[in-house]
CSV table of C-alpha atoms and ligand atoms in Angstrom, one decimal:
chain,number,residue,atom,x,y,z
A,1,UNK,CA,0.0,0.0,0.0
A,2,UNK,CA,1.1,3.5,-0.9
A,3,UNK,CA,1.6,5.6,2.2
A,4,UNK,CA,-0.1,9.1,2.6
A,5,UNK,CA,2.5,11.8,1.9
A,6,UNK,CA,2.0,15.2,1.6
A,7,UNK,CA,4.1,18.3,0.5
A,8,UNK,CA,3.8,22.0,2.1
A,9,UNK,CA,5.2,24.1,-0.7
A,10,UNK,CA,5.6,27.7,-1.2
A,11,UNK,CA,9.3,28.8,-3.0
A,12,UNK,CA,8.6,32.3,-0.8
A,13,UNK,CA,10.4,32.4,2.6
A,14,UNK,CA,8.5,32.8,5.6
A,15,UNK,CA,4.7,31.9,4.3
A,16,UNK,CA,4.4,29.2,6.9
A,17,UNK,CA,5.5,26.1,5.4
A,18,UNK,CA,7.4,24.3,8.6
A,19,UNK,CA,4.2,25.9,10.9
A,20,UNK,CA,2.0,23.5,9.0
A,21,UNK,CA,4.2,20.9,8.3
A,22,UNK,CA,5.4,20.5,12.3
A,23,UNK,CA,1.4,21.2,13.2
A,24,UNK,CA,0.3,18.5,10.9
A,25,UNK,CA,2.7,16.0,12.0
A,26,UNK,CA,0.6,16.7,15.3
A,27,UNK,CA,-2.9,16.3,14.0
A,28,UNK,CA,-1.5,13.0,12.1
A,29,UNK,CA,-0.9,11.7,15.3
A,30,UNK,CA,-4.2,12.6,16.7
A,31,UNK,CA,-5.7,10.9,13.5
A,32,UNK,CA,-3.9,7.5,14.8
A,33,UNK,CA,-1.1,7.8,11.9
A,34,UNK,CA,2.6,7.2,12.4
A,35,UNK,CA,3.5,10.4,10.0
A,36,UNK,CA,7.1,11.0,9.2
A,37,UNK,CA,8.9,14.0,8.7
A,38,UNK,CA,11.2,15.3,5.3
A,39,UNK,CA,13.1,18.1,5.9
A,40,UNK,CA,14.4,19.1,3.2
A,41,UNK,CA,15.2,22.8,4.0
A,42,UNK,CA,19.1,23.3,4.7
A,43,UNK,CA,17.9,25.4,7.7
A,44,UNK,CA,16.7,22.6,9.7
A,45,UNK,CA,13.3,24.5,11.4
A,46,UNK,CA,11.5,20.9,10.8
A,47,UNK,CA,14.6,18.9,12.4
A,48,UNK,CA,14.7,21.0,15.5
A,49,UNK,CA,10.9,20.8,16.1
A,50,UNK,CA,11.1,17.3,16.1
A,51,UNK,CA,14.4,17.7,18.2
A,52,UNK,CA,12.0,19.1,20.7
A,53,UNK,CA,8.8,16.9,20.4
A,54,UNK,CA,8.7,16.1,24.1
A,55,UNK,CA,8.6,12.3,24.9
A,56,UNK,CA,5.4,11.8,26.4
A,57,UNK,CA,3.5,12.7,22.8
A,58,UNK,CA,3.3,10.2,19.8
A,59,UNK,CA,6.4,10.3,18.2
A,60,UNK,CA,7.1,11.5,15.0
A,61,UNK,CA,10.1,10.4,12.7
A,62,UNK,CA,12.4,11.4,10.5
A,63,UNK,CA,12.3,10.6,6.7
A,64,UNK,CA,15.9,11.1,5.4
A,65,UNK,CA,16.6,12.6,2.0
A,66,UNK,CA,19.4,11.1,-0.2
A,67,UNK,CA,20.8,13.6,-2.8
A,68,UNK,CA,23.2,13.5,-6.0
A,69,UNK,CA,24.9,16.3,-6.9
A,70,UNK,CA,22.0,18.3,-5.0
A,71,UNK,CA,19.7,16.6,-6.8
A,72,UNK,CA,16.8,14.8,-4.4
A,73,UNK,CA,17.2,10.8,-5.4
A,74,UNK,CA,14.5,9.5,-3.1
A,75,UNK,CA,13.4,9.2,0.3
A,76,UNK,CA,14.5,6.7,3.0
A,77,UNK,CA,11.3,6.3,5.5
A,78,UNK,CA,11.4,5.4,8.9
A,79,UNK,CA,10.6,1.4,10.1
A,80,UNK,CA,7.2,2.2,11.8
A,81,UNK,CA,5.8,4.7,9.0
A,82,UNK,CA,2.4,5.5,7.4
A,83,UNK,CA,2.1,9.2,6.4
A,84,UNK,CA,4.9,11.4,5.0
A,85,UNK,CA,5.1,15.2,5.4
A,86,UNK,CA,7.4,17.1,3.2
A,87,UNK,CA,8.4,20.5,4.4
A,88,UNK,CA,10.1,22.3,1.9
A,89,UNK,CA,12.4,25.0,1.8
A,90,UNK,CA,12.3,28.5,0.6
A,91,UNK,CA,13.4,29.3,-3.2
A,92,UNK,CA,13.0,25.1,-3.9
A,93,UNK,CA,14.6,24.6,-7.5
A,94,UNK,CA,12.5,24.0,-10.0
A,95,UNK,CA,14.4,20.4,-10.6
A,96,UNK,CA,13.7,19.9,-6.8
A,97,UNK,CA,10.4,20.7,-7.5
A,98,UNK,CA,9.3,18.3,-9.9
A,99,UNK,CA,11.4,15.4,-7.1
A,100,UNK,CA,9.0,16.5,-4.6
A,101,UNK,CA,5.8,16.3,-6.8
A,102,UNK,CA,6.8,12.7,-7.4
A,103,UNK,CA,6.8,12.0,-3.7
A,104,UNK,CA,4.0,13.3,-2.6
A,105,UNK,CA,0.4,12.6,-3.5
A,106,UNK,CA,-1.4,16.0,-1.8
A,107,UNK,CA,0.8,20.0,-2.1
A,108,UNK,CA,-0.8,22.5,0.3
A,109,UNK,CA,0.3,26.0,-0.2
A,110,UNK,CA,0.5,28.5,2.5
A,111,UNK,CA,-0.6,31.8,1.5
A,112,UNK,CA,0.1,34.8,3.5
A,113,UNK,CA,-2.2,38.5,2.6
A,114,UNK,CA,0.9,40.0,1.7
A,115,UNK,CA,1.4,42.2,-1.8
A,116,UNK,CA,5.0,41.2,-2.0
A,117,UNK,CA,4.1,37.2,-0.8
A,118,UNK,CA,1.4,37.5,-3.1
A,119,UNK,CA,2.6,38.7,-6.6
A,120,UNK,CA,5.9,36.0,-5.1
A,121,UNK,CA,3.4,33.0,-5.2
A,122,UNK,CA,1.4,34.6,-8.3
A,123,UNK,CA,5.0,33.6,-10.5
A,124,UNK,CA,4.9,30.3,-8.5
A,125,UNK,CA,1.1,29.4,-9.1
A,126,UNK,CA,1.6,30.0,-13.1
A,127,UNK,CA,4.9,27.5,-12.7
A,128,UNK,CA,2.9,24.9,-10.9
A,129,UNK,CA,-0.5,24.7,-13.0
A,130,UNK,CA,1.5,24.5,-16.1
A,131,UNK,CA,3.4,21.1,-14.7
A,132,UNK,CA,2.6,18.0,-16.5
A,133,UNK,CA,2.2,16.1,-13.1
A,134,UNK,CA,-0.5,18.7,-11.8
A,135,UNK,CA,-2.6,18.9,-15.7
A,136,UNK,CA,-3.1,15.5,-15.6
A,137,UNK,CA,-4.2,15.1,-11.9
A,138,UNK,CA,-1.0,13.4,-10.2
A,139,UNK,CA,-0.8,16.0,-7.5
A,140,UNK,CA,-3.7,17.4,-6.1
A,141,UNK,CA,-3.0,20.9,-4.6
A,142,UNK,CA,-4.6,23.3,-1.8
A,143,UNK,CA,-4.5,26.4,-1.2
A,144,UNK,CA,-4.0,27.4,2.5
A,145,UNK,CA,-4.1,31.0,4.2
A,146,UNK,CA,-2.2,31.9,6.8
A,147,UNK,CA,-1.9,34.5,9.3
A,148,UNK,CA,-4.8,36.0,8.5
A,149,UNK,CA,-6.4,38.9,9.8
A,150,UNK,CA,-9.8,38.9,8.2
A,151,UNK,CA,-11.3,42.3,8.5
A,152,UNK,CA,-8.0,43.7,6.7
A,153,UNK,CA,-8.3,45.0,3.2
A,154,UNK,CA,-5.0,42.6,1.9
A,155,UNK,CA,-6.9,39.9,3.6
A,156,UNK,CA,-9.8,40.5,1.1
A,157,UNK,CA,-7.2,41.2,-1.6
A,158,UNK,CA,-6.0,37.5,-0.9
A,159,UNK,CA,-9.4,35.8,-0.9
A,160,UNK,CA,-9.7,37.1,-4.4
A,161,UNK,CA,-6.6,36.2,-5.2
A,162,UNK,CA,-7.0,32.3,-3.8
A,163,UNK,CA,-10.4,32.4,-6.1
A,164,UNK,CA,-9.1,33.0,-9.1
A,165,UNK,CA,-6.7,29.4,-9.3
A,166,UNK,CA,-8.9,26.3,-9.4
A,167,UNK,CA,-7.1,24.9,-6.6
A,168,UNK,CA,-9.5,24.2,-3.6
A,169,UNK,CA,-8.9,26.7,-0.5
A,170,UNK,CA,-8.5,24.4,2.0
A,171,UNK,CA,-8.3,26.4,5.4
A,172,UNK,CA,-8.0,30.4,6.8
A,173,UNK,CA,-5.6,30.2,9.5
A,174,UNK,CA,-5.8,33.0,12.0
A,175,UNK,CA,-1.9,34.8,12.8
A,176,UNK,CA,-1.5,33.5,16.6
A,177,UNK,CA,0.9,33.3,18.9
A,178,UNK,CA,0.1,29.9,19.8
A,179,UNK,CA,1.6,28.2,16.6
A,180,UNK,CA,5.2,30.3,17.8
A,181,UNK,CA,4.6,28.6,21.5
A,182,UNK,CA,3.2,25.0,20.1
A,183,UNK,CA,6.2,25.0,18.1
A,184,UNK,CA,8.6,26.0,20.4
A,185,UNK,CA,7.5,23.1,23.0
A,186,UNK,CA,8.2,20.7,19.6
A,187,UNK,CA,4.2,20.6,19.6
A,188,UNK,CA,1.2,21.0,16.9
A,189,UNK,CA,-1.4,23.0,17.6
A,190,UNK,CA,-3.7,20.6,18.2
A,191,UNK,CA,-1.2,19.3,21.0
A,192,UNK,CA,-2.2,23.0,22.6
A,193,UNK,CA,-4.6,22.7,25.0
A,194,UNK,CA,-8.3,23.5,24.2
A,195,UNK,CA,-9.0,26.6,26.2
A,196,UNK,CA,-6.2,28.0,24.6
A,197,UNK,CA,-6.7,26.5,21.3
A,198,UNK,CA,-9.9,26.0,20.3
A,199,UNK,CA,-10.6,28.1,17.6
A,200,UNK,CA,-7.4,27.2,15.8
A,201,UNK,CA,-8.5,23.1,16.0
A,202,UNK,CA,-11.6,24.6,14.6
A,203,UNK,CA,-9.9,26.3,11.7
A,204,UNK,CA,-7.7,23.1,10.9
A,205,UNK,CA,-11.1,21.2,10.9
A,206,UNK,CA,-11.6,21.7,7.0
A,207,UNK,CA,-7.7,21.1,6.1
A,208,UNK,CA,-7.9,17.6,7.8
A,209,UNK,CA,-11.2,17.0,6.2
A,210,UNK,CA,-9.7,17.5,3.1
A,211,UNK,CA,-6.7,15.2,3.5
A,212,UNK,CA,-9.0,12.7,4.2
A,213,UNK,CA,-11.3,13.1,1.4
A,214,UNK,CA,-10.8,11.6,-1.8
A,215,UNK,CA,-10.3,14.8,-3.0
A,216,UNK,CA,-6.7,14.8,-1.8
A,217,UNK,CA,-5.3,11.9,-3.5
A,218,UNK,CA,-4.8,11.3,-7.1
B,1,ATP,N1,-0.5,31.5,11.6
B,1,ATP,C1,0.6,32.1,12.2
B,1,ATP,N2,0.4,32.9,13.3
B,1,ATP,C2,1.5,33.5,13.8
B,1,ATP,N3,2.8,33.2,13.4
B,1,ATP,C3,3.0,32.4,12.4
B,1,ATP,C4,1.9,31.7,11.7
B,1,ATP,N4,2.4,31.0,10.7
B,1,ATP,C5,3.7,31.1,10.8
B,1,ATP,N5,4.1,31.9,11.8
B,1,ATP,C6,5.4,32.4,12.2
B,1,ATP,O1,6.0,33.0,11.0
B,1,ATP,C7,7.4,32.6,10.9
B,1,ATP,C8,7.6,31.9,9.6
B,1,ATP,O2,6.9,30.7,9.6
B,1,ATP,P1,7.5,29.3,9.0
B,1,ATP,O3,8.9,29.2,9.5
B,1,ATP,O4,6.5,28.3,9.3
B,1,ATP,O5,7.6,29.7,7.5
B,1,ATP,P2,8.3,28.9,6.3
B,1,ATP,O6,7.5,29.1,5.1
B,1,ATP,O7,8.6,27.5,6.8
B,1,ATP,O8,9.7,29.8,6.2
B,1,ATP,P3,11.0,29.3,5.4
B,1,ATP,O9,10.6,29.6,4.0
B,1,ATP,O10,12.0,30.3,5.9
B,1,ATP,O11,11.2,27.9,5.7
B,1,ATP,C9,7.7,31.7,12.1
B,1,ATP,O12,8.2,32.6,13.1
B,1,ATP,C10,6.3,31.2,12.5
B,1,ATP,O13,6.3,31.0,13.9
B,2,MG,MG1,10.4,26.5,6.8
């Protein structure tokens, strides 16, 4: 059987990528999946969440990238391993790119309301949809927003922005300071507890029910 895997993609720095990643490693558990994590961003944020995923929580592994002249080859998985998450790093090579599409059935793309994040992911969008693996329905990709402030103007701006790609927008994650402390503690949000939390489980509600739908896989 194929395992679930999963890419969070977005060539702009800073649009959330290793927030969801590490956060869905979290709610993976929670779903009674033994997810795995690919770091594949020289910077290590992925790696040193999981360096600090305390040991009383359901662990999450490490997937391990082998490269040839910089070039990703494959993917070594852990023993005990049913889900693979892919976070990605910023500026990801085009070459790189098309690697990671092969590995991963489901691309979610953090989105931040942002002009400079936006026209940034505009060039990245047009790149993507023209990709052989994503015309004929190999990938199946989702939009995500993140840090959002909804009664802003570049909030709208975004929304319209999402709409006009005929990828599915997936989730509107609020900008909290709880993703900052889950992660810090090596945590997902979900891991956070529920007075604290709750509206941020409800937000991720729609994301997980998309990974779980058919909708998500090829
Ligand atoms: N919804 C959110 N609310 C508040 N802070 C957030 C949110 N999402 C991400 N952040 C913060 O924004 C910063 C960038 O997020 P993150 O590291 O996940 O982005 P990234 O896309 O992985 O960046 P890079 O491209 O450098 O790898 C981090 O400090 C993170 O804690
Ligand atoms: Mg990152």
């Amino acid at each position: 059987m194929a395992i679930r895997s999963i890419a969070v993609i977005n060539p702009k720095g800073g649009s959330g990528k290793t927030t969801i990643a590490t956060s869905l490693a979290a709610h993976l558990c929670f779903e009674g999946f033994q997810p795995a994590l690919l770091d594949l961003d020289p910077q290590c944020s992925a790696s040193d969440w999981l360096a600090q995923r305390p040991a009383d929580l359901t662990p999450v592994g490490q997937a391990q990238a082998v490269y040839k002249n910089e070039i990703l080859k494959k993917v070594r998985l852990p023993k005990a391993c049913d889900a693979l998450i892919i976070d990605t790093p910023a500026g990801l090579a085009e070459h790189n790119l098309k690697l990671v599409l092969k590995q991963a059935q489901s691309i979610i793309i953090p989105l931040v309301p942002s002009p400079i994040d936006m026209r940034a992911a505009w060039r990245f969008l047009q790149q993507l949809v023209a990709m052989k693996a994503i015309v004929k329905g190999k990938n199946k990709v989702a939009l995500v927003a993140n840090r959002c402030k909804t009664r802003t103007m570049i909030f709208r701006e975004l929304t319209g922005f999402m709409d006009g790609y005929r990828f599915p927008v997936i989730a509107r994650l609020r900008e909290t300071q709880n993703y900052i402390r889950a992660a810090e503690g090596g945590m997902g949000i979900s891991e956070l507890p529920s007075w604290q939390a709750w509206q941020d489980w409800e937000e991720w509600e729609p994301l997980m029910h998309w990974l779980k739908s058919s909708d998500s896989t090829p």
